[in-house]
């Protein structure tokens, strides 16, 4: 194992300046923003959640008395236990450290986890019964259905099926399902992208599966005999993607995006100029095509009619419909496809007004946001309902360049918030190993960074030796980016390549370097950990929940 890690450090010397991998929530709750129709939620580094915007249906989660508010404030009832968030339409949901799922807002048609009719609202989070071991949750863009991923990569779905098969139920009329059930065949998923009626999952090897709507052959990666038939859970044409996302307007199946070798790919419904980067004029892109003038990408954020692209330097670019200000370039002019529309401009365009490189970007149907390395948040787009968090609630108002908002006094959301080593407090099962299951990490280093000698390893408790599991390493770079063992970039559905998978040894010496020059990685920290599980994904989440990881090397 030490030889593999030594090779990783050498590769890191080459990749550190070029890779800008999305942080994996392996060491703490990683701050990120999710956006509904007219509300936003922010997951803070301490596991708390801040909300703002319109909350007529309870989607702010702050109680009925404070259901709509343009001023950001904490959702007190969630405490500091949240690890993942989602929002869609007037619905919000969260995953806590214990693997439970909580929902609030418009929870009609079974979203609360029980068969209910329309007009069901919850103004504070309530737990969805029948789910455990969940690591992420994603709402359909219309807020009518929810999709949870467990630690084995199995997708669970519930809510409203509009007849397109989006719950994995197959052909049939509109129906609801109040009980979360696994979608047959949707297994091994590390990232999910959804619209209102169509879902695509990415597996660790970059292959894709899909189900839901295929109206107008919106999913050209799968040939079907009838364009109106729902897609079953079927393997799609593998394209080796490292990242996926999707955008749609209303209940449309939408346009999908992927990243492959730093290049942006797009496929699906391009009607109404939903991407408009100048490559496609046909209503449906029959095969994935490369978006020109974009390279070295690490993230794509897709919303209703627009998409944002982040490159390795943290610069943000945009394509799509500009009338809502989502392009962030100071105008409301859309980018064009081919020569249509005549008053449009060529894309992609550079988002203006950001103070420097971003950590991540996020977009919805009417608003967009950027999270900076220092933890500050910038928003732009429509002002309806106070969704931008700037105190403005004017209907149809536009802010066309990013503007910083005030939030979270006393909460540190910077890229390296300082609580990385103990994200979950002191209680077993929330980030700290239970008594008798603590691993013993060993580390020693000497010499300057340009001539470093170091050793590191871990000794497992006797009860864990011989059990199936995996050992993980990751390098936390000085700017807060997390470099994985295989150089992969991941979104908020974490995926991490294992250093070792199989029966766990009594001890594992993972690092042994002598006289290596690591000066270009100054400020970085090497983390080591292990988890129990029948595969690497299950072991990863068991490690995160149990807190069996440690910083074993400080390059300072």
XYZ file of C-alpha atoms in Angstrom:
556
model
C 0.000 0.000 0.000
C 2.842 2.397 0.709
C 4.054 2.125 -2.896
C 0.588 3.116 -4.147
C 0.443 6.107 -1.818
C 3.938 7.219 -2.778
C 2.836 7.183 -6.422
C -0.236 9.177 -5.433
C 1.904 11.881 -3.823
C 4.104 12.075 -6.894
C 1.039 12.378 -9.100
C -0.327 15.038 -6.746
C 2.746 17.147 -7.430
C 1.714 17.214 -11.084
C -2.032 17.456 -10.595
C -2.298 19.881 -7.692
C -2.055 22.926 -9.895
C -4.426 21.588 -12.528
C -7.095 19.684 -10.603
C -9.841 21.562 -8.875
C -11.858 18.607 -7.632
C -15.157 19.272 -5.954
C -14.735 18.675 -2.275
C -16.030 15.339 -1.063
C -17.753 15.484 2.313
C -15.292 12.966 3.706
C -14.034 15.012 6.619
C -16.863 17.421 7.478
C -20.190 18.770 6.317
C -19.129 20.543 3.137
C -20.964 23.865 2.697
C -23.191 24.026 -0.362
C -26.336 25.730 -1.615
C -29.518 24.201 -3.062
C -32.185 26.215 -4.852
C -35.936 25.680 -5.218
C -38.303 27.862 -7.190
C -37.920 30.938 -4.983
C -35.987 29.761 -1.937
C -32.427 28.769 -1.105
C -30.864 26.579 1.566
C -27.236 26.662 2.697
C -25.548 23.732 4.434
C -22.998 25.185 6.828
C -19.700 23.574 7.785
C -20.999 22.878 11.298
C -23.916 20.801 9.949
C -26.539 23.503 10.467
C -28.824 24.780 7.691
C -29.667 28.380 6.773
C -32.715 29.238 4.633
C -34.182 32.313 2.980
C -36.710 33.371 0.341
C -40.362 32.536 -0.229
C -41.846 29.971 2.107
C -45.599 29.957 1.510
C -45.637 26.162 1.627
C -43.189 25.866 4.521
C -40.087 25.265 2.401
C -37.917 27.497 4.627
C -38.460 25.091 7.536
C -38.523 27.883 10.111
C -42.093 27.456 11.362
C -45.382 28.920 10.208
C -44.768 32.294 11.872
C -41.559 32.801 9.869
C -42.518 30.985 6.704
C -41.370 33.663 4.229
C -38.331 35.806 4.893
C -35.702 37.303 2.564
C -33.224 37.414 5.457
C -31.084 34.272 5.894
C -31.646 32.487 9.232
C -30.986 29.055 10.725
C -33.478 26.167 10.758
C -33.240 25.573 14.498
C -34.993 22.199 14.576
C -32.352 20.563 12.349
C -29.572 21.275 14.826
C -26.053 20.579 13.572
C -26.565 17.097 12.142
C -27.157 17.639 8.411
C -24.766 16.251 5.781
C -26.768 16.724 2.553
C -29.541 18.975 1.220
C -31.859 19.233 -1.765
C -34.634 21.525 -2.966
C -37.064 21.502 -5.871
C -40.172 23.552 -6.492
C -41.618 24.274 -3.033
C -40.025 21.211 -1.429
C -36.919 20.916 0.763
C -35.205 17.826 2.191
C -32.103 16.899 4.176
C -30.060 13.876 5.205
C -28.734 13.738 8.753
C -25.541 12.054 9.930
C -27.512 9.054 11.163
C -28.733 8.351 7.604
C -32.297 9.559 8.176
C -34.192 11.755 5.677
C -36.223 14.828 6.672
C -38.660 16.808 4.483
C -40.556 20.088 4.717
C -42.536 22.417 2.468
C -45.073 21.059 -0.019
C -45.074 17.372 0.887
C -48.233 16.418 -1.041
C -48.654 13.146 -2.953
C -46.703 10.964 -0.570
C -43.520 13.021 -0.179
C -43.885 12.859 3.588
C -43.480 9.099 3.357
C -47.192 8.287 3.656
C -49.987 8.261 1.107
C -51.453 11.754 1.140
C -53.431 13.872 -1.288
C -52.654 17.408 -2.417
C -52.452 20.389 -0.109
C -50.086 18.832 2.428
C -47.579 21.302 3.901
C -45.023 21.068 6.688
C -43.466 24.234 8.077
C -40.746 22.403 9.991
C -38.729 19.291 9.049
C -40.353 15.896 9.648
C -38.684 12.513 9.268
C -39.560 10.203 6.382
C -40.231 6.719 7.806
C -38.761 3.566 6.358
C -35.355 4.926 5.350
C -31.945 4.346 6.933
C -28.353 4.392 5.796
C -29.089 7.201 3.321
C -26.148 9.341 2.183
C -27.796 11.790 -0.214
C -31.209 12.890 -1.460
C -32.257 14.696 -4.630
C -35.580 16.359 -5.431
C -37.086 16.415 -8.904
C -36.891 19.899 -10.376
C -40.669 20.302 -10.017
C -40.590 19.146 -6.393
C -43.029 16.287 -7.003
C -40.752 13.328 -6.203
C -37.643 12.463 -4.176
C -34.701 10.134 -4.817
C -32.421 8.950 -2.012
C -29.133 7.080 -2.386
C -28.057 4.638 0.302
C -24.518 3.603 1.205
C -24.629 0.743 -1.309
C -25.556 3.068 -4.179
C -29.190 1.883 -4.313
C -31.734 4.534 -5.333
C -34.988 4.818 -3.347
C -37.904 6.791 -4.837
C -41.242 8.116 -3.620
C -43.761 10.863 -4.320
C -45.713 11.529 -7.518
C -45.291 9.540 -10.723
C -46.796 11.585 -13.543
C -47.115 8.517 -15.742
C -43.616 8.781 -17.215
C -42.127 6.125 -14.949
C -39.979 8.509 -12.938
C -40.461 6.431 -9.777
C -39.389 3.321 -11.640
C -42.956 2.004 -11.721
C -43.058 1.488 -15.491
C -45.972 2.388 -17.814
C -49.232 3.568 -16.330
C -51.236 6.644 -15.470
C -50.344 9.240 -12.875
C -50.008 7.770 -9.401
C -48.375 8.448 -6.051
C -46.207 6.317 -3.825
C -45.975 7.365 -0.209
C -43.601 4.593 0.814
C -39.955 4.930 -0.272
C -39.009 1.807 -2.204
C -35.846 0.812 -4.075
C -35.853 1.396 -7.824
C -35.125 -2.024 -9.293
C -31.849 -1.982 -11.216
C -30.783 1.464 -9.970
C -27.785 0.200 -8.023
C -24.154 1.176 -7.606
C -24.965 4.865 -8.165
C -22.459 7.516 -7.059
C -24.197 10.522 -8.628
C -27.746 11.221 -9.792
C -29.109 13.903 -12.134
C -32.861 14.458 -12.392
C -35.384 16.673 -14.145
C -39.115 16.585 -13.451
C -39.767 13.292 -15.219
C -36.433 11.706 -16.144
C -33.511 10.393 -14.106
C -29.947 9.441 -15.002
C -27.484 7.828 -12.604
C -23.708 7.625 -12.907
C -21.743 4.681 -11.627
C -18.143 4.809 -10.410
C -16.802 3.643 -13.788
C -18.533 6.533 -15.579
C -21.290 4.372 -17.076
C -24.880 5.610 -16.986
C -28.342 4.211 -16.348
C -31.632 6.017 -16.893
C -35.363 5.771 -16.327
C -38.466 7.924 -16.657
C -39.723 10.014 -19.556
C -38.650 9.413 -23.116
C -41.187 11.714 -24.770
C -39.802 13.148 -28.003
C -36.874 10.778 -27.477
C -35.417 13.182 -24.947
C -32.954 10.506 -23.901
C -31.139 9.684 -27.132
C -28.638 7.438 -25.353
C -31.303 4.717 -25.256
C -33.116 3.455 -28.341
C -36.767 2.521 -27.756
C -39.511 1.382 -30.071
C -42.100 3.880 -28.873
C -41.119 7.437 -28.072
C -43.915 7.796 -25.529
C -42.971 4.731 -23.472
C -41.289 5.337 -20.130
C -37.725 4.168 -19.982
C -37.159 1.252 -17.680
C -33.990 1.213 -15.608
C -31.651 0.458 -18.461
C -27.956 0.806 -19.107
C -27.341 3.777 -21.359
C -24.504 4.200 -23.784
C -21.355 4.413 -21.622
C -19.481 7.647 -22.118
C -16.978 7.532 -19.246
C -18.199 10.654 -17.481
C -16.785 11.997 -14.214
C -19.716 14.355 -13.518
C -23.336 14.772 -14.632
C -26.134 17.319 -14.191
C -29.395 18.242 -15.884
C -31.660 21.175 -16.617
C -35.306 21.405 -17.579
C -38.194 23.827 -17.697
C -41.477 22.698 -16.145
C -41.994 18.961 -16.505
C -39.756 18.606 -19.564
C -37.318 15.730 -19.701
C -34.574 18.263 -20.227
C -30.986 18.584 -21.307
C -28.156 16.640 -19.718
C -24.521 17.564 -19.232
C -21.420 15.615 -18.426
C -17.707 16.145 -17.940
C -15.245 13.862 -19.664
C -11.522 14.581 -19.464
C -12.309 18.169 -18.529
C -14.562 18.725 -21.559
C -18.282 19.524 -21.346
C -20.703 17.203 -23.135
C -24.420 17.821 -23.691
C -27.300 15.715 -24.966
C -31.091 15.614 -24.852
C -33.759 18.267 -25.384
C -32.253 21.485 -26.762
C -35.639 23.003 -27.535
C -36.205 26.649 -26.533
C -32.478 27.285 -26.519
C -31.924 25.571 -23.193
C -28.167 25.472 -23.684
C -27.505 27.729 -26.685
C -23.729 27.582 -26.725
C -23.748 27.674 -30.501
C -23.484 23.968 -31.306
C -26.996 22.564 -31.695
C -30.138 23.814 -33.380
C -32.054 20.531 -33.515
C -34.752 19.996 -30.904
C -33.044 16.843 -29.666
C -29.316 16.188 -29.676
C -29.142 12.559 -30.753
C -25.617 12.023 -29.408
C -23.501 13.760 -26.766
C -21.641 16.658 -28.326
C -18.744 18.712 -26.991
C -19.430 22.302 -25.967
C -16.751 24.439 -27.539
C -14.540 26.991 -25.794
C -14.691 25.216 -22.432
C -11.865 23.099 -21.012
C -10.370 21.792 -17.764
C -13.840 21.752 -16.200
C -14.524 20.453 -12.707
C -18.217 21.303 -12.201
C -21.403 22.049 -14.128
C -24.491 23.509 -12.433
C -27.678 23.256 -14.486
C -30.952 25.088 -13.910
C -34.114 26.010 -15.763
C -32.819 27.128 -19.129
C -29.208 27.945 -18.215
C -26.005 26.234 -17.154
C -22.882 27.371 -15.297
C -19.442 25.860 -15.882
C -16.485 26.049 -13.458
C -12.966 25.444 -14.735
C -9.881 24.333 -12.849
C -8.895 27.914 -12.077
C -12.265 28.612 -10.449
C -13.541 30.832 -13.276
C -17.272 30.616 -14.064
C -18.842 30.604 -17.533
C -22.496 30.459 -18.584
C -24.773 29.552 -21.475
C -28.523 29.662 -21.934
C -31.492 31.933 -21.438
C -30.501 35.324 -20.086
C -33.813 37.052 -19.445
C -33.757 36.056 -15.749
C -30.193 37.272 -15.264
C -28.904 33.741 -14.700
C -25.889 34.202 -16.990
C -24.435 36.636 -14.472
C -22.706 38.761 -17.091
C -24.543 42.002 -16.356
C -27.086 41.560 -19.159
C -30.381 39.793 -19.791
C -29.408 38.762 -23.321
C -29.409 35.034 -24.041
C -26.632 33.151 -25.730
C -27.592 31.721 -29.087
C -27.592 28.449 -30.944
C -26.421 28.803 -34.513
C -27.886 32.167 -35.658
C -31.053 32.022 -33.558
C -32.338 34.195 -31.982
C -31.073 37.137 -33.946
C -30.646 39.389 -30.895
C -28.666 36.825 -28.909
C -24.926 36.637 -28.340
C -22.329 33.933 -28.718
C -21.657 31.713 -25.730
C -20.295 30.725 -23.362
C -19.937 34.045 -21.525
C -17.861 34.823 -18.424
C -19.778 35.458 -15.194
C -18.812 38.920 -13.949
C -18.491 40.465 -10.494
C -17.106 37.539 -8.510
C -14.134 38.550 -6.322
C -11.983 35.589 -7.356
C -12.004 31.840 -8.005
C -15.120 30.063 -6.735
C -15.412 26.850 -4.784
C -18.768 25.804 -6.301
C -21.718 27.249 -8.190
C -25.415 26.388 -8.051
C -28.412 27.339 -10.170
C -32.162 26.867 -10.207
C -34.976 27.982 -12.455
C -34.865 31.618 -11.338
C -31.691 32.187 -9.306
C -28.040 31.193 -9.068
C -25.391 31.247 -6.348
C -21.642 30.892 -5.892
C -19.801 29.769 -2.775
C -16.353 31.317 -2.357
C -13.328 29.686 -0.653
C -13.724 32.057 2.317
C -17.297 30.844 2.868
C -19.073 33.905 1.490
C -22.079 33.459 -0.814
C -22.906 35.500 -3.930
C -26.322 35.326 -5.634
C -27.903 36.607 -8.854
C -31.068 36.190 -10.955
C -34.692 37.041 -10.158
C -35.546 38.764 -6.864
C -39.036 37.281 -6.414
C -39.828 36.317 -2.831
C -36.400 37.318 -1.553
C -34.726 34.254 -3.081
C -31.433 36.133 -3.531
C -31.107 36.754 0.202
C -30.391 40.442 -0.315
C -33.614 41.732 1.235
C -35.260 42.507 -2.111
C -38.596 40.772 -2.764
C -39.706 42.583 -5.932
C -41.550 40.364 -8.408
C -39.712 40.024 -11.718
C -36.798 42.136 -10.471
C -33.415 41.180 -11.911
C -29.907 41.192 -10.436
C -27.715 40.278 -13.404
C -24.306 40.146 -11.689
C -23.323 38.276 -8.516
C -23.855 40.183 -5.264
C -22.601 39.121 -1.843
C -25.242 38.424 0.798
C -24.962 38.724 4.577
C -25.440 35.514 6.531
C -24.337 33.258 9.355
C -22.616 35.452 11.897
C -20.261 33.224 13.868
C -20.300 30.316 11.397
C -17.065 29.558 9.546
C -17.825 28.164 6.077
C -14.331 28.658 4.712
C -12.770 25.926 2.626
C -10.860 24.547 5.630
C -13.044 25.496 8.602
C -10.817 23.991 11.244
C -13.244 21.307 12.428
C -12.164 18.832 9.764
C -10.785 16.351 12.264
C -14.002 16.022 14.280
C -17.072 16.984 12.279
C -19.654 15.158 14.311
C -19.089 16.122 17.940
C -18.450 13.622 20.720
C -21.301 11.144 20.487
C -20.719 7.688 18.980
C -22.299 7.395 15.558
C -21.990 11.081 14.743
C -18.340 11.374 13.789
C -16.492 9.825 16.780
C -15.648 6.090 17.042
C -17.544 4.201 19.714
C -15.458 3.062 22.712
C -13.336 0.023 21.890
C -13.426 0.629 18.134
C -10.872 3.439 17.916
C -8.087 2.930 15.363
C -4.535 3.931 16.274
C -3.007 6.227 13.673
C 0.769 6.550 13.587
C 2.731 9.297 11.902
C 6.274 10.597 11.826
C 7.894 13.175 9.594
C 11.217 14.970 9.521
C 13.164 17.314 7.317
C 12.100 20.279 5.180
C 9.356 19.957 2.573
C 11.896 19.859 -0.243
C 13.583 16.821 1.346
C 10.866 15.175 3.427
C 11.006 11.824 5.184
C 7.698 10.550 6.528
C 5.868 7.426 7.624
C 2.197 6.914 8.421
C -0.149 4.038 9.059
C -3.072 2.737 11.048
C -3.552 -0.153 13.474
C -7.082 -1.519 13.626
C -8.916 -2.752 16.731
C -8.977 -6.535 16.979
C -12.725 -6.620 16.376
C -12.282 -5.068 12.913
C -9.270 -6.998 11.628
C -10.343 -9.559 9.046
C -13.713 -7.957 8.369
C -14.521 -6.748 4.829
C -13.794 -3.074 4.338
C -11.642 -0.485 2.626
C -8.805 1.932 3.409
C -8.943 5.479 2.042
C -6.538 8.380 1.623
C -7.118 11.914 0.356
C -5.017 15.057 0.153
C -6.634 18.270 1.397
C -4.948 21.028 -0.601
C -4.158 24.428 0.856
C -7.109 26.069 -0.920
C -9.619 23.572 0.481
C -9.861 21.333 -2.585
C -9.749 17.599 -1.952
C -7.562 15.518 -4.246
C -8.679 11.887 -4.451
C -6.447 8.874 -4.838
C -7.464 8.411 -8.484
C -7.607 12.128 -9.284
C -11.397 11.937 -9.591
C -13.669 14.894 -9.020
C -16.999 14.332 -7.338
C -20.125 16.287 -6.554
C -22.099 16.227 -3.337
C -22.834 12.582 -3.785
C -19.423 11.493 -2.556
C -17.403 8.823 -4.298
C -13.843 7.989 -3.389
C -11.449 5.416 -4.810
C -10.070 3.093 -2.136
C -6.379 2.507 -1.497
C -7.250 -1.054 -0.464
C -10.440 -3.146 -0.534
C -10.891 -6.570 1.038
C -10.336 -8.243 4.399
C -8.930 -5.544 6.654
C -5.429 -6.152 8.051
C -4.400 -5.791 11.682
C -2.165 -2.896 10.669
C -1.596 -0.968 7.462
C 1.588 1.040 6.881
C 0.385 3.259 4.054
C 3.119 5.888 3.727
C 6.899 5.525 3.594
C 8.804 8.288 1.790
C 12.427 9.289 2.056
C 13.856 12.535 0.712
C 10.821 13.461 -1.426
C 10.379 17.069 -2.549
C 6.797 18.053 -1.656
C 7.385 21.792 -1.436
C 4.834 22.521 -4.165
C 2.174 20.925 -1.922
C 2.938 23.252 0.990
C -0.079 23.739 3.228
C -1.683 20.424 2.250
C -2.790 17.734 4.683
C -2.938 13.983 4.087
C -5.923 12.161 5.586
C -6.097 8.422 6.220
C -9.062 6.335 7.284
C -10.899 3.043 6.919
C -14.442 1.743 7.029
C -16.311 -1.546 7.267
C -18.453 -2.676 4.342
C -18.925 -5.230 1.606
C -17.773 -2.725 -1.035
C -15.816 0.518 -1.108
C -18.900 2.758 -1.198
C -20.449 1.125 1.869
C -17.082 1.270 3.644
C -16.660 4.950 2.780
C -19.905 5.962 4.456
C -19.340 3.710 7.430
C -15.972 5.452 7.876
C -17.561 8.899 7.696
C -20.309 8.081 10.161
C -17.988 6.349 12.638
C -15.271 8.997 12.358
C -12.428 6.554 11.658
C -10.056 8.916 9.867
C -7.271 11.260 10.837
C -4.828 13.819 9.509
C -1.524 11.910 9.329
C 0.715 14.330 7.430
C 0.946 18.132 7.537
C 3.002 19.630 4.735
C 4.064 22.817 6.471
